[in-house]
mmCIF file of N, CA and C in Angstrom:
data_model
loop_
_atom_site.group_PDB
_atom_site.id
_atom_site.type_symbol
_atom_site.label_atom_id
_atom_site.label_comp_id
_atom_site.label_asym_id
_atom_site.label_seq_id
_atom_site.Cartn_x
_atom_site.Cartn_y
_atom_site.Cartn_z
ATOM 1 N N MET A 239 0.872 -1.149 -0.003
ATOM 2 C CA MET A 239 -0.062 0.028 -0.005
ATOM 3 C C MET A 239 0.893 1.225 -0.022
ATOM 4 N N MET A 240 0.462 2.215 -0.753
ATOM 5 C CA MET A 240 1.225 3.501 -0.790
ATOM 6 C C MET A 240 0.907 4.360 0.437
ATOM 7 N N ASN A 241 1.841 5.236 0.780
ATOM 8 C CA ASN A 241 1.582 6.153 1.818
ATOM 9 C C ASN A 241 0.877 7.394 1.286
ATOM 10 N N ILE A 242 0.451 8.236 2.204
ATOM 11 C CA ILE A 242 -0.355 9.422 1.810
ATOM 12 C C ILE A 242 0.505 10.362 0.868
ATOM 13 N N SER A 243 1.739 10.534 1.143
ATOM 14 C CA SER A 243 2.505 11.488 0.273
ATOM 15 C C SER A 243 2.661 10.930 -1.131
ATOM 16 N N GLN A 244 2.838 9.594 -1.272
ATOM 17 C CA GLN A 244 2.905 8.962 -2.512
ATOM 18 C C GLN A 244 1.638 9.083 -3.294
ATOM 19 N N LEU A 245 0.481 8.890 -2.618
ATOM 20 C CA LEU A 245 -0.803 9.026 -3.230
ATOM 21 C C LEU A 245 -1.105 10.441 -3.676
ATOM 22 N N LYS A 246 -0.662 11.442 -2.881
ATOM 23 C CA LYS A 246 -0.884 12.823 -3.272
ATOM 24 C C LYS A 246 -0.027 13.133 -4.536
ATOM 25 N N ALA A 247 1.224 12.631 -4.551
ATOM 26 C CA ALA A 247 2.062 12.832 -5.762
ATOM 27 C C ALA A 247 1.447 12.165 -6.955
ATOM 28 N N LEU A 248 0.912 11.027 -6.778
ATOM 29 C CA LEU A 248 0.248 10.276 -7.860
ATOM 30 C C LEU A 248 -0.971 11.060 -8.404
ATOM 31 N N GLN A 249 -1.733 11.533 -7.401
ATOM 32 C CA GLN A 249 -2.959 12.354 -7.776
ATOM 33 C C GLN A 249 -2.521 13.558 -8.603
ATOM 34 N N GLN A 250 -1.462 14.257 -8.128
ATOM 35 C CA GLN A 250 -1.003 15.418 -8.842
ATOM 36 C C GLN A 250 -0.500 15.047 -10.277
ATOM 37 N N PHE A 251 0.129 13.953 -10.419
ATOM 38 C CA PHE A 251 0.603 13.445 -11.711
ATOM 39 C C PHE A 251 -0.571 13.323 -12.660
ATOM 40 N N TYR A 252 -1.667 12.654 -12.247
ATOM 41 C CA TYR A 252 -2.760 12.422 -13.114
ATOM 42 C C TYR A 252 -3.456 13.729 -13.439
ATOM 43 N N CYS A 253 -3.512 14.687 -12.467
ATOM 44 C CA CYS A 253 -4.064 15.982 -12.748
ATOM 45 C C CYS A 253 -3.242 16.700 -13.751
ATOM 46 N N ASP A 254 -1.886 16.674 -13.683
ATOM 47 C CA ASP A 254 -1.012 17.325 -14.663
ATOM 48 C C ASP A 254 -1.166 16.672 -16.020
ATOM 49 N N GLU A 255 -1.258 15.353 -16.052
ATOM 50 C CA GLU A 255 -1.440 14.682 -17.361
ATOM 51 C C GLU A 255 -2.775 15.013 -17.978
ATOM 52 N N LEU A 256 -3.812 15.148 -17.205
ATOM 53 C CA LEU A 256 -5.109 15.587 -17.799
ATOM 54 C C LEU A 256 -5.014 16.964 -18.340
ATOM 55 N N GLN A 257 -4.353 17.802 -17.640
ATOM 56 C CA GLN A 257 -4.161 19.221 -18.193
ATOM 57 C C GLN A 257 -3.316 19.253 -19.372
ATOM 58 N N ARG A 258 -2.265 18.373 -19.452
ATOM 59 C CA ARG A 258 -1.382 18.368 -20.558
ATOM 60 C C ARG A 258 -2.081 17.781 -21.826
ATOM 61 N N HIS A 259 -3.087 16.929 -21.711
ATOM 62 C CA HIS A 259 -3.783 16.343 -22.819
ATOM 63 C C HIS A 259 -5.060 17.061 -23.120
ATOM 64 N N ALA A 260 -5.376 18.139 -22.350
ATOM 65 C CA ALA A 260 -6.618 18.877 -22.698
ATOM 66 C C ALA A 260 -6.408 19.550 -24.087
ATOM 67 N N THR A 261 -7.543 19.672 -24.730
ATOM 68 C CA THR A 261 -7.511 20.338 -26.115
ATOM 69 C C THR A 261 -8.659 21.259 -26.258
ATOM 70 N N PHE A 262 -8.470 22.243 -27.084
ATOM 71 C CA PHE A 262 -9.480 23.203 -27.416
ATOM 72 C C PHE A 262 -10.324 22.710 -28.661
ATOM 73 N N HIS A 263 -9.819 21.689 -29.340
ATOM 74 C CA HIS A 263 -10.488 21.213 -30.553
ATOM 75 C C HIS A 263 -11.197 19.942 -30.172
ATOM 76 N N THR A 264 -11.957 19.334 -31.077
ATOM 77 C CA THR A 264 -12.618 18.073 -30.891
ATOM 78 C C THR A 264 -11.571 17.020 -30.722
ATOM 79 N N PRO A 265 -11.606 16.358 -29.570
ATOM 80 C CA PRO A 265 -10.542 15.323 -29.337
ATOM 81 C C PRO A 265 -10.742 14.089 -30.156
ATOM 82 N N SER A 266 -9.616 13.452 -30.475
ATOM 83 C CA SER A 266 -9.659 12.189 -31.249
ATOM 84 C C SER A 266 -10.155 11.068 -30.329
ATOM 85 N N ASN A 267 -10.475 9.892 -30.886
ATOM 86 C CA ASN A 267 -10.870 8.780 -30.071
ATOM 87 C C ASN A 267 -9.768 8.352 -29.152
ATOM 88 N N PHE A 268 -8.528 8.415 -29.628
ATOM 89 C CA PHE A 268 -7.363 8.106 -28.730
ATOM 90 C C PHE A 268 -7.295 9.084 -27.550
ATOM 91 N N GLN A 269 -7.456 10.337 -27.771
ATOM 92 C CA GLN A 269 -7.438 11.312 -26.719
ATOM 93 C C GLN A 269 -8.563 11.112 -25.723
ATOM 94 N N LEU A 270 -9.745 10.756 -26.210
ATOM 95 C CA LEU A 270 -10.884 10.437 -25.355
ATOM 96 C C LEU A 270 -10.634 9.267 -24.475
ATOM 97 N N SER A 271 -10.070 8.162 -25.021
ATOM 98 C CA SER A 271 -9.764 6.998 -24.260
ATOM 99 C C SER A 271 -8.669 7.248 -23.271
ATOM 100 N N LEU A 272 -7.705 8.082 -23.611
ATOM 101 C CA LEU A 272 -6.618 8.466 -22.660
ATOM 102 C C LEU A 272 -7.220 9.286 -21.525
ATOM 103 N N GLN A 273 -8.062 10.258 -21.857
ATOM 104 C CA GLN A 273 -8.658 11.029 -20.805
ATOM 105 C C GLN A 273 -9.541 10.191 -19.905
ATOM 106 N N ASP A 274 -10.267 9.238 -20.459
ATOM 107 C CA ASP A 274 -11.090 8.334 -19.632
ATOM 108 C C ASP A 274 -10.188 7.552 -18.698
ATOM 109 N N PHE A 275 -9.075 7.053 -19.154
ATOM 110 C CA PHE A 275 -8.157 6.306 -18.294
ATOM 111 C C PHE A 275 -7.560 7.230 -17.163
ATOM 112 N N LEU A 276 -7.160 8.422 -17.591
ATOM 113 C CA LEU A 276 -6.568 9.376 -16.611
ATOM 114 C C LEU A 276 -7.588 9.753 -15.584
ATOM 115 N N PHE A 277 -8.797 10.024 -15.969
ATOM 116 C CA PHE A 277 -9.894 10.395 -15.036
ATOM 117 C C PHE A 277 -10.152 9.225 -14.034
ATOM 118 N N ALA A 278 -10.230 8.023 -14.575
ATOM 119 C CA ALA A 278 -10.509 6.817 -13.708
ATOM 120 C C ALA A 278 -9.275 6.599 -12.711
ATOM 121 N N GLN A 279 -8.106 6.780 -13.122
ATOM 122 C CA GLN A 279 -6.965 6.600 -12.253
ATOM 123 C C GLN A 279 -6.961 7.714 -11.202
ATOM 124 N N HIS A 280 -7.208 8.967 -11.629
ATOM 125 C CA HIS A 280 -7.275 10.082 -10.729
ATOM 126 C C HIS A 280 -8.297 9.819 -9.628
ATOM 127 N N GLN A 281 -9.518 9.350 -10.072
ATOM 128 C CA GLN A 281 -10.598 9.063 -9.137
ATOM 129 C C GLN A 281 -10.198 7.937 -8.169
ATOM 130 N N ARG A 282 -9.536 6.891 -8.683
ATOM 131 C CA ARG A 282 -9.172 5.808 -7.866
ATOM 132 C C ARG A 282 -8.162 6.277 -6.715
ATOM 133 N N VAL A 283 -7.187 7.139 -7.098
ATOM 134 C CA VAL A 283 -6.226 7.653 -6.094
ATOM 135 C C VAL A 283 -6.983 8.510 -5.160
ATOM 136 N N THR A 284 -7.875 9.373 -5.627
ATOM 137 C CA THR A 284 -8.635 10.268 -4.709
ATOM 138 C C THR A 284 -9.448 9.454 -3.728
ATOM 139 N N ASP A 285 -10.076 8.406 -4.210
ATOM 140 C CA ASP A 285 -10.860 7.558 -3.296
ATOM 141 C C ASP A 285 -9.955 6.870 -2.236
ATOM 142 N N LEU A 286 -8.768 6.488 -2.550
ATOM 143 C CA LEU A 286 -7.821 5.897 -1.634
ATOM 144 C C LEU A 286 -7.419 6.980 -0.547
ATOM 145 N N LEU A 287 -7.166 8.138 -1.037
ATOM 146 C CA LEU A 287 -6.840 9.237 -0.083
ATOM 147 C C LEU A 287 -8.016 9.521 0.854
ATOM 148 N N ASP A 288 -9.171 9.568 0.306
ATOM 149 C CA ASP A 288 -10.400 9.784 1.135
ATOM 150 C C ASP A 288 -10.459 8.801 2.324
ATOM 151 N N LYS A 289 -10.160 7.520 2.016
ATOM 152 C CA LYS A 289 -10.176 6.481 3.036
ATOM 153 C C LYS A 289 -9.094 6.699 4.058
ATOM 154 N N LEU A 290 -7.938 7.135 3.666
ATOM 155 C CA LEU A 290 -6.767 7.308 4.569
ATOM 156 C C LEU A 290 -6.864 8.627 5.386
ATOM 157 N N LEU A 291 -7.508 9.598 4.804
ATOM 158 C CA LEU A 291 -7.578 10.912 5.572
ATOM 159 C C LEU A 291 -8.944 10.974 6.226
#
């Protein structure tokens, strides 16, 4: 199990990746699937942090 500081760093990583892959144009199917994955991972880490805090 990861500790809280590791989970917070991972949460920030997914947040940064989502920001990096954001687009002002219509996203491609690949971008949509990548964003879905990043959102799911971000939510998973956030849920783990909620349980620990």
